Coordinates of N, CA and C in Angstrom, one line a residue:
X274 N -20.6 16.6 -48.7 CA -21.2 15.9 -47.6 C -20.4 16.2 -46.3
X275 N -21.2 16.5 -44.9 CA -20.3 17.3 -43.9 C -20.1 15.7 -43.5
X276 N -18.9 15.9 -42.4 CA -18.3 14.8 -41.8 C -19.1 14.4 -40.4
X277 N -19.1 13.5 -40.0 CA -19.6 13.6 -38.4 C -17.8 13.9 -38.1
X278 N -18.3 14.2 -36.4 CA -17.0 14.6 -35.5 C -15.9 13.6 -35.0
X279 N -16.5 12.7 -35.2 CA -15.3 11.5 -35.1 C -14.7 11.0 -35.8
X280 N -15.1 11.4 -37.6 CA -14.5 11.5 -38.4 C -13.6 13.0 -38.9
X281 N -13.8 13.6 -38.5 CA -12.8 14.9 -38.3 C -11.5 14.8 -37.6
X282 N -12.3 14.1 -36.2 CA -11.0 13.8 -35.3 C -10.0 13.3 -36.0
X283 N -10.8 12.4 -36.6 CA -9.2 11.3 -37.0 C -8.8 11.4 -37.6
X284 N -9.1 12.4 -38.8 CA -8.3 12.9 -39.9 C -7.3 14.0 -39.2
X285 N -8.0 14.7 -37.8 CA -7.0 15.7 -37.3 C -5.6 15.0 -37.2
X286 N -5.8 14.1 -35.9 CA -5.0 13.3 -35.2 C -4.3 12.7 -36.2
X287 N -4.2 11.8 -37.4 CA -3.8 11.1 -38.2 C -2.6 12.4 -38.9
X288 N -3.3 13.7 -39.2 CA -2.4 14.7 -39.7 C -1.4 15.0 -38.5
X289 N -1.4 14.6 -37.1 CA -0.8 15.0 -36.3 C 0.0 14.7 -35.5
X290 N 0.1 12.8 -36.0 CA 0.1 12.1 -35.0 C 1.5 12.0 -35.1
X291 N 2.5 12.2 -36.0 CA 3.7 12.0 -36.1 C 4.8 12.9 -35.3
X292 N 4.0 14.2 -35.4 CA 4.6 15.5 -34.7 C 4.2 15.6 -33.1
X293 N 3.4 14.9 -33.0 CA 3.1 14.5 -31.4 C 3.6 13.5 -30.8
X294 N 3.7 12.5 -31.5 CA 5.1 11.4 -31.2 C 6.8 11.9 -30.9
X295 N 6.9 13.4 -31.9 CA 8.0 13.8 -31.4 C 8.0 14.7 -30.9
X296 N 7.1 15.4 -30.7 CA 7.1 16.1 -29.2 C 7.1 15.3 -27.8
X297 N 6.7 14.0 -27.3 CA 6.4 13.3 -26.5 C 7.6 12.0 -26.3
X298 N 8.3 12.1 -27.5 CA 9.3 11.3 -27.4 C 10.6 11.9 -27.2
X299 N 10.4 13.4 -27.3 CA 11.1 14.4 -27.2 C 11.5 14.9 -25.4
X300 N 10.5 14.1 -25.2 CA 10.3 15.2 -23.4 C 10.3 13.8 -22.7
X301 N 9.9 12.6 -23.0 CA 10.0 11.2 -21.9 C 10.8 10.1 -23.2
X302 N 11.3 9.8 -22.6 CA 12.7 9.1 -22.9 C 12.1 7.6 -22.9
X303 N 11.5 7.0 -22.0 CA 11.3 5.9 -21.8 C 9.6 5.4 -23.2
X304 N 9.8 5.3 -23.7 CA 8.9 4.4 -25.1 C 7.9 4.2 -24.9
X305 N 7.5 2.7 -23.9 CA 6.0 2.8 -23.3 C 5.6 3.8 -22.8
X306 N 6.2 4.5 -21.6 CA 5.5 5.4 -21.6 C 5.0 6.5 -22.5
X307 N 6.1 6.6 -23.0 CA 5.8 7.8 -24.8 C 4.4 7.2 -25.4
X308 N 4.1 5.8 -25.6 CA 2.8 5.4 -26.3 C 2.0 5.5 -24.9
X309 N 1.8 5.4 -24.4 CA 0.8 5.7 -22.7 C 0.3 6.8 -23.0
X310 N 1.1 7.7 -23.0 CA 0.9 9.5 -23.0 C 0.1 9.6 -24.3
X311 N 0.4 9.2 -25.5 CA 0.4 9.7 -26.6 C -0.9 8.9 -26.3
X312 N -1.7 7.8 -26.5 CA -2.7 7.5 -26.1 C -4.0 8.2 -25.3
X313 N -3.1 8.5 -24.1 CA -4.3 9.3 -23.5 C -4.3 10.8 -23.6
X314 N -3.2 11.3 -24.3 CA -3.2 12.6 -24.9 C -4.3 12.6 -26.1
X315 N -4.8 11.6 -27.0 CA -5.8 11.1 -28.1 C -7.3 10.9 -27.1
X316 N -7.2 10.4 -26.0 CA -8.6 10.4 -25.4 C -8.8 11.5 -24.5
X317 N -7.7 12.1 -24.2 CA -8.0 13.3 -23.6 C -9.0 14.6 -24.3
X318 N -8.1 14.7 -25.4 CA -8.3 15.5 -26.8 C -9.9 15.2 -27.2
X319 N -10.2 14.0 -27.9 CA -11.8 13.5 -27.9 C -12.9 13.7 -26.9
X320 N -12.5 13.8 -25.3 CA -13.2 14.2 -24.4 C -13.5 15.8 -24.6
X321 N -12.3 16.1 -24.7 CA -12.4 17.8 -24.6 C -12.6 18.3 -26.2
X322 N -13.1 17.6 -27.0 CA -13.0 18.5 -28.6 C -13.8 19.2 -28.2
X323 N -15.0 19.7 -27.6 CA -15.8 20.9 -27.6 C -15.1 22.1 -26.9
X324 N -14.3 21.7 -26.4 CA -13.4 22.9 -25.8 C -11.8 23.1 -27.0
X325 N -12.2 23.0 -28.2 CA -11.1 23.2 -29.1 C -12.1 24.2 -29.9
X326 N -10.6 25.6 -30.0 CA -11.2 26.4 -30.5 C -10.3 26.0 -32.1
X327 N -11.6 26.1 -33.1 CA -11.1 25.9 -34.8 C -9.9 27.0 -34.9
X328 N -10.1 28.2 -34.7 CA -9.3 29.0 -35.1 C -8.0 28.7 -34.9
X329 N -7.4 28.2 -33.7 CA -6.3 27.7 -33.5 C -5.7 26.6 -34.2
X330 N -4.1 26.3 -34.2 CA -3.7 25.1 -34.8 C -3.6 23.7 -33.9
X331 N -4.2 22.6 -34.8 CA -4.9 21.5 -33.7 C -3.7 21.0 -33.1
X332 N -2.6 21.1 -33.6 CA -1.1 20.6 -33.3 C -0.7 21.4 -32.0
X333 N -1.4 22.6 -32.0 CA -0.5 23.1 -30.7 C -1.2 22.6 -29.8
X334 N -2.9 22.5 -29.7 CA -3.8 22.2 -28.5 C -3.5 20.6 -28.7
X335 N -3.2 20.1 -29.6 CA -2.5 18.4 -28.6 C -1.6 18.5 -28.0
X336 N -0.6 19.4 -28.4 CA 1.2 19.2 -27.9 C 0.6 20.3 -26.6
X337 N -0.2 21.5 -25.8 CA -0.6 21.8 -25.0 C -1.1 20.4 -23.8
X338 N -2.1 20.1 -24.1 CA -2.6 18.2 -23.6 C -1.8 17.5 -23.3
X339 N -0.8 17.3 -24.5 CA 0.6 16.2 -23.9 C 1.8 17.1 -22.8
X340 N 1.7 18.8 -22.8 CA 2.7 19.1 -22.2 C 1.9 18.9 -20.5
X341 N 0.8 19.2 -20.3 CA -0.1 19.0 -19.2 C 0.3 17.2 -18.3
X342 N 0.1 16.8 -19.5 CA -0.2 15.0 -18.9 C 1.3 14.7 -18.9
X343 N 2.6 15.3 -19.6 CA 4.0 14.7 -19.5 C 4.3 15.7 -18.3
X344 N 4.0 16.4 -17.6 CA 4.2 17.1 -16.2 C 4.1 16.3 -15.4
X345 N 2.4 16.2 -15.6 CA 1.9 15.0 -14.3 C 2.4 13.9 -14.2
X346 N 2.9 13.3 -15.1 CA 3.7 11.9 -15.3 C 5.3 12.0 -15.0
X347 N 5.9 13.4 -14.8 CA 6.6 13.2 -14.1 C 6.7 13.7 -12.7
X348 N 5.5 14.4 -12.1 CA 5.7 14.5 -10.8 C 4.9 13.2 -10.0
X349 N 4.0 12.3 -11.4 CA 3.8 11.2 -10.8 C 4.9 10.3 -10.2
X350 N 6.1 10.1 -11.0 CA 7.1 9.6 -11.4 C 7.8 9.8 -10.0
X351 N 8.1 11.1 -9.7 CA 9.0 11.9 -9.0 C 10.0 11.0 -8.4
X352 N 11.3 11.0 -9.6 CA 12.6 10.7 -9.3 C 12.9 12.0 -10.1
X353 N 14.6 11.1 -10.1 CA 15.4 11.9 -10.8 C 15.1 13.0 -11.8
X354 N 14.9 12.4 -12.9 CA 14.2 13.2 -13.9 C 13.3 14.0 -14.5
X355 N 12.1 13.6 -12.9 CA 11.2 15.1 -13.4 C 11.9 16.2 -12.9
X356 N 13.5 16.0 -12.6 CA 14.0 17.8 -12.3 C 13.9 17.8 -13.8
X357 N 14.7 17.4 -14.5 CA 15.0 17.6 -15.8 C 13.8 18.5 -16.9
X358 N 12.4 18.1 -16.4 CA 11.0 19.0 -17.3 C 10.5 19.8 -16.8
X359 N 10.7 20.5 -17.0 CA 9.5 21.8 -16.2 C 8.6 22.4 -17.0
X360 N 7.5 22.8 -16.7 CA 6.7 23.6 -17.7 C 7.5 24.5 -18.7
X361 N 8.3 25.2 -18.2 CA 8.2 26.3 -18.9 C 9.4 25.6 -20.6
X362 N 10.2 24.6 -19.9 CA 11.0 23.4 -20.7 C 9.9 23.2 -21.9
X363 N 8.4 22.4 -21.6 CA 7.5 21.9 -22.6 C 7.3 23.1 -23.4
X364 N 7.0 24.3 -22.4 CA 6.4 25.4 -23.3 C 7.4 26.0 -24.6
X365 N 8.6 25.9 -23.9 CA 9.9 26.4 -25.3 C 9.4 25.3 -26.6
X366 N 9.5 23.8 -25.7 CA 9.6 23.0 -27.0 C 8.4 22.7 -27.6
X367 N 7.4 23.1 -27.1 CA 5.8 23.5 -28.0 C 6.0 24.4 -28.9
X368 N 6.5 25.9 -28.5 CA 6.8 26.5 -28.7 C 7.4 26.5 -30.6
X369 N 8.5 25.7 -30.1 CA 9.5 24.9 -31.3 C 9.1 24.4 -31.8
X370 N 8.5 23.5 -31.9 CA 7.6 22.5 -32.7 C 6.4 23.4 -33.6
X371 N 6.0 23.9 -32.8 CA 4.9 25.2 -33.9 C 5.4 25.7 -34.7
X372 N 6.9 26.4 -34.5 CA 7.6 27.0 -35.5 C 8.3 26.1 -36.6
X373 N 8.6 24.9 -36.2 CA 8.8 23.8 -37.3 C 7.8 24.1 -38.3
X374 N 6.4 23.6 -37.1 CA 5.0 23.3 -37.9 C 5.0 24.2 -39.3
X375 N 5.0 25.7 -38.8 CA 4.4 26.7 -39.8 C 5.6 27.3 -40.7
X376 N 6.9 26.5 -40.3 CA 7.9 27.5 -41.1 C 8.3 26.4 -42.5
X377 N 8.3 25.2 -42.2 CA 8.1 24.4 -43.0 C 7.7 23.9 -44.1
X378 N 7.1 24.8 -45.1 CA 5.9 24.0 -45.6 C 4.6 23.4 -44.7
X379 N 3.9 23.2 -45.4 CA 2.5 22.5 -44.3 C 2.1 21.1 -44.3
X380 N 2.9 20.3 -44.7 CA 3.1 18.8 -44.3 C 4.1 18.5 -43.9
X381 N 3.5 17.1 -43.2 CA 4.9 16.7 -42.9 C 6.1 16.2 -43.7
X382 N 5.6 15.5 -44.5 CA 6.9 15.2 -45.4 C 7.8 16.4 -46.2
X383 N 7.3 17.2 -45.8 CA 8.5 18.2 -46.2 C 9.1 18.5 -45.1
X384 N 8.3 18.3 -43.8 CA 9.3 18.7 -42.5 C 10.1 17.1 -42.5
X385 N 9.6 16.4 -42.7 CA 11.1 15.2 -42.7 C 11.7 15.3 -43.3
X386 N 11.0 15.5 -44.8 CA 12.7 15.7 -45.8 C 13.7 16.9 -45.3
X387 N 13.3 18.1 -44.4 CA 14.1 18.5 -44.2 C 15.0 18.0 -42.9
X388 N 14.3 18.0 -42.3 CA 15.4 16.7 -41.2 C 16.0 15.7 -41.7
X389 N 15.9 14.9 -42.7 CA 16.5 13.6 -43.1 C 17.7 14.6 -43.6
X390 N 17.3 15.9 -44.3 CA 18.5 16.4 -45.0 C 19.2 17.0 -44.4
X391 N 19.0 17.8 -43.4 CA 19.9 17.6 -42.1 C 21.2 16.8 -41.6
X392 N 20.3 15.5 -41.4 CA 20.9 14.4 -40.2 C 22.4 14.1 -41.4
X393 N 21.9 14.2 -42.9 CA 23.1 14.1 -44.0 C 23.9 15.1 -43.5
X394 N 23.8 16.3 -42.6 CA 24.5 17.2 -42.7 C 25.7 17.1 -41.8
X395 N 25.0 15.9 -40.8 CA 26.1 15.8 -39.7 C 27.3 15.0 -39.9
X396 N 28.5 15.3 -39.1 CA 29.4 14.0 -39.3 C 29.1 12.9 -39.1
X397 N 29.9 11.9 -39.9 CA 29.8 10.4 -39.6 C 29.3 9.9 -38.3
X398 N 30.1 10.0 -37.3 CA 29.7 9.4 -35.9 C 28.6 10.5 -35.5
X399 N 28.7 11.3 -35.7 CA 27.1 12.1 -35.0 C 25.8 12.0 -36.2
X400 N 26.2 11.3 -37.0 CA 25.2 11.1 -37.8 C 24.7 9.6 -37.4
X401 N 25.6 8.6 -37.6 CA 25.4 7.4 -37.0 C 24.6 7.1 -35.6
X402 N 25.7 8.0 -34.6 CA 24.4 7.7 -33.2 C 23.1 8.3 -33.3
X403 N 23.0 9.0 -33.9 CA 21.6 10.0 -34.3 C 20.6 8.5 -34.5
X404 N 21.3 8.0 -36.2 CA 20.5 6.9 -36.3 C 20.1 6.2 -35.6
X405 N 21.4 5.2 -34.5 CA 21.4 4.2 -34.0 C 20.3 4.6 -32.8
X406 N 20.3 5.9 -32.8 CA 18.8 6.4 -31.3 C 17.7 6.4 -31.8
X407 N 17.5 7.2 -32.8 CA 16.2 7.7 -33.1 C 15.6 6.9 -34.0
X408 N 16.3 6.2 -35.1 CA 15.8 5.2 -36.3 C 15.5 4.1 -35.9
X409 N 16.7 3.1 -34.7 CA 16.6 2.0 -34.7 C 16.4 1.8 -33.0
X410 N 16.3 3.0 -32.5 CA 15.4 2.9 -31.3 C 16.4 2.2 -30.0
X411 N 17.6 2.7 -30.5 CA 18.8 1.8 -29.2 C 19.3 2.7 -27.8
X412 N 19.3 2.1 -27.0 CA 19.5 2.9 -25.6 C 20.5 3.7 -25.8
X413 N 20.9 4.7 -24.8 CA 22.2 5.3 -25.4 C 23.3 4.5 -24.4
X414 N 23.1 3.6 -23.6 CA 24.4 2.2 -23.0 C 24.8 1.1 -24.4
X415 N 23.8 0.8 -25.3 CA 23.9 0.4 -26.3 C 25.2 0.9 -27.6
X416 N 24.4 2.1 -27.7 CA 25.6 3.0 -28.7 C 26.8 3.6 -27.9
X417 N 26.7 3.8 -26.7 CA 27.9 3.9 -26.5 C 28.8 2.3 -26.4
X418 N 28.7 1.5 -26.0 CA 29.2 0.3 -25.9 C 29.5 -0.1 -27.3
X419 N 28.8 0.3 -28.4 CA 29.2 0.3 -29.7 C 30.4 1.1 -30.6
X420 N 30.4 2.3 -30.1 CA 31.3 3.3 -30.3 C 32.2 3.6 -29.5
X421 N 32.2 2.6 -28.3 CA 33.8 2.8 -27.5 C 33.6 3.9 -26.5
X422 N 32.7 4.4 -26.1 CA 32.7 5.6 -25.6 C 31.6 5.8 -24.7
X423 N 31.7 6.6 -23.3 CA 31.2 6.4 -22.1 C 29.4 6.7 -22.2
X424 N 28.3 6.4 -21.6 CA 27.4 6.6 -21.7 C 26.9 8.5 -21.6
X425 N 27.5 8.7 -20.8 CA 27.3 10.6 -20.7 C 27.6 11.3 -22.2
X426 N 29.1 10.3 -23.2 CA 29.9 11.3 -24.0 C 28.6 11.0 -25.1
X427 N 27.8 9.6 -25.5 CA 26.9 9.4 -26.4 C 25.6 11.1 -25.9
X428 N 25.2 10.7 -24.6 CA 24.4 12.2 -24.2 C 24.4 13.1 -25.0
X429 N 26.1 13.5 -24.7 CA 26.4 14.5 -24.7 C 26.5 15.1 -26.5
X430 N 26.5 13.7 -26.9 CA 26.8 13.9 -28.8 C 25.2 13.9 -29.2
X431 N 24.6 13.2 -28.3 CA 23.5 13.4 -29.0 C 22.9 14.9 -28.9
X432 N 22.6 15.6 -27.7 CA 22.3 16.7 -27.6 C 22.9 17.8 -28.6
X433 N 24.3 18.3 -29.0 CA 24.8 18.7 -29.5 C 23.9 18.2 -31.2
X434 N 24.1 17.2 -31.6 CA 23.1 16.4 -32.5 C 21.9 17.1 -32.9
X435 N 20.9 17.1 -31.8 CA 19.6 17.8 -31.9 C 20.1 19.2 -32.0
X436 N 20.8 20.2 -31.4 CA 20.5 21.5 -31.6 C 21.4 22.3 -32.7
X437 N 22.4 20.9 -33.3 CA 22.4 21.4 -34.7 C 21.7 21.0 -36.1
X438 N 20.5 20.1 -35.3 CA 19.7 19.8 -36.2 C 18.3 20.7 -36.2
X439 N 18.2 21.4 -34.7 CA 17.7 22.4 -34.9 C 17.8 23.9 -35.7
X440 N 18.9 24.2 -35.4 CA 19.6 25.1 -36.1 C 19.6 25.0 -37.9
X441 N 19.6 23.7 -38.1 CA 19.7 23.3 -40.0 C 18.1 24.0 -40.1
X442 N 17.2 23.1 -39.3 CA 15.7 23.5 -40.1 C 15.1 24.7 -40.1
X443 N 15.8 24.9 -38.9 CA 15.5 26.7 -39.0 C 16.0 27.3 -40.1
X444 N 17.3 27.3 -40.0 CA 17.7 27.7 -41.7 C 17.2 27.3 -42.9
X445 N 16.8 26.0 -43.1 CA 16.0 25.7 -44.3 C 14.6 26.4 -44.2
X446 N 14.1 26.4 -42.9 CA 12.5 27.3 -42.5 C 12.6 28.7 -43.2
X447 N 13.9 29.2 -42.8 CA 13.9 30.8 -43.4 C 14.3 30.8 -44.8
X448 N 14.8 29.8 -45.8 CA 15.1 29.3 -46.8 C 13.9 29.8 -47.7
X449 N 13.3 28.6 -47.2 CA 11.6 28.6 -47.5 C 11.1 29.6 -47.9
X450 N 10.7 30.3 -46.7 CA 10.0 31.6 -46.1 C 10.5 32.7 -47.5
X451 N 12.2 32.8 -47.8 CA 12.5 33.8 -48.5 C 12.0 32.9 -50.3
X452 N 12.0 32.0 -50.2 CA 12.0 31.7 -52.0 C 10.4 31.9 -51.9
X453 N 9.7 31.3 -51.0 CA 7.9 31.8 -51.5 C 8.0 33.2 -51.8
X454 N 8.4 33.8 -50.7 CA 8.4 35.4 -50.7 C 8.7 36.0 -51.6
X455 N 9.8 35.5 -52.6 CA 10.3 36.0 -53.8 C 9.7 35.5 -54.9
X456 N 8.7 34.7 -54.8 CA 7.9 33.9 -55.6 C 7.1 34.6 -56.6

């Protein structure tokens, strides 16, 4: 029995919606606005399904939509921090995110179990603030005030954080890649 298209959608988006949360939560910092975006990134997408080509992966033409509407929202913004994003910034980490997508396995729960097994990978205190940001959703004035330590040095651990958490999945991605291959 074929689907109608609004039921398609939502099985898309439902498959997508977690990896577009962290692409979006990835690039604007501040929460509501992350659900704002992510929102109208979902009605954006529904307006424009007829301009979605199948052939492509529906994950990149959302995270394309959210890199579009997280630009405009920060040159809406225009403080400080829309120096911080620039297009070509969204397009690397689209970019990244695709290659998570496809290097991964093809669900997400294998792309989290490999991140959760990761974040085990890190030390104590960079495993902790990881948590205390990303799990339990704490400012980084919070965790630093927790850990004794200046709000830049939390930044600065966290960053370091992500791109050796980048670095793990990619190794688990090429992991992967060689045990199917040898399959």
């Amino acid at each position: 029995m074929a689907r109608d298209p609004k039921q398609l959608f939502e099985i898309l988006i439902n498959d997508q919606r977690d990896m577009l949360w962290g692409y979006l939560r990835s690039t604007v910092y501040d929460r509501h606005a992350a659900e704002d975006l992510f929102q109208e990134v979902i009605l954006v997408a529904w307006r424009r399904l007829d301009d979605y080509d199948s052939d492509r992966p529906f994950g990149a033409w959302l995270r394309g939509i959210a890199g579009k509407l997280v630009l405009a929202y920060f040159r809406k913004k225009a403080t400080r921090s829309a120096a911080l994003v620039e297009e070509d910034t969204l397009n690397a980490l689209a970019l990244r995110f695709s290659q998570i997508e496809e290097g991964i396995g093809n669900d997400w729960n294998e792309r989290l179990e490999a991140l959760l097994a990761c974040i085990e990978n890190l030390n104590d205190e960079d495993r902790g603030i990881v948590r205390a940001h990303y799990f339990q959703a704490l400012q980084c004035k919070d965790i630093a005030d927790s850990h004794s330590l200046g709000i830049e040095a939390i930044k600065k651990r966290l960053q370091r954080a992500r791109a050796a958490l980048a670095d793990c999945i990619t190794r688990k991605s090429h992991r992967e890649e060689v045990v199917h291959y040898g399959s």
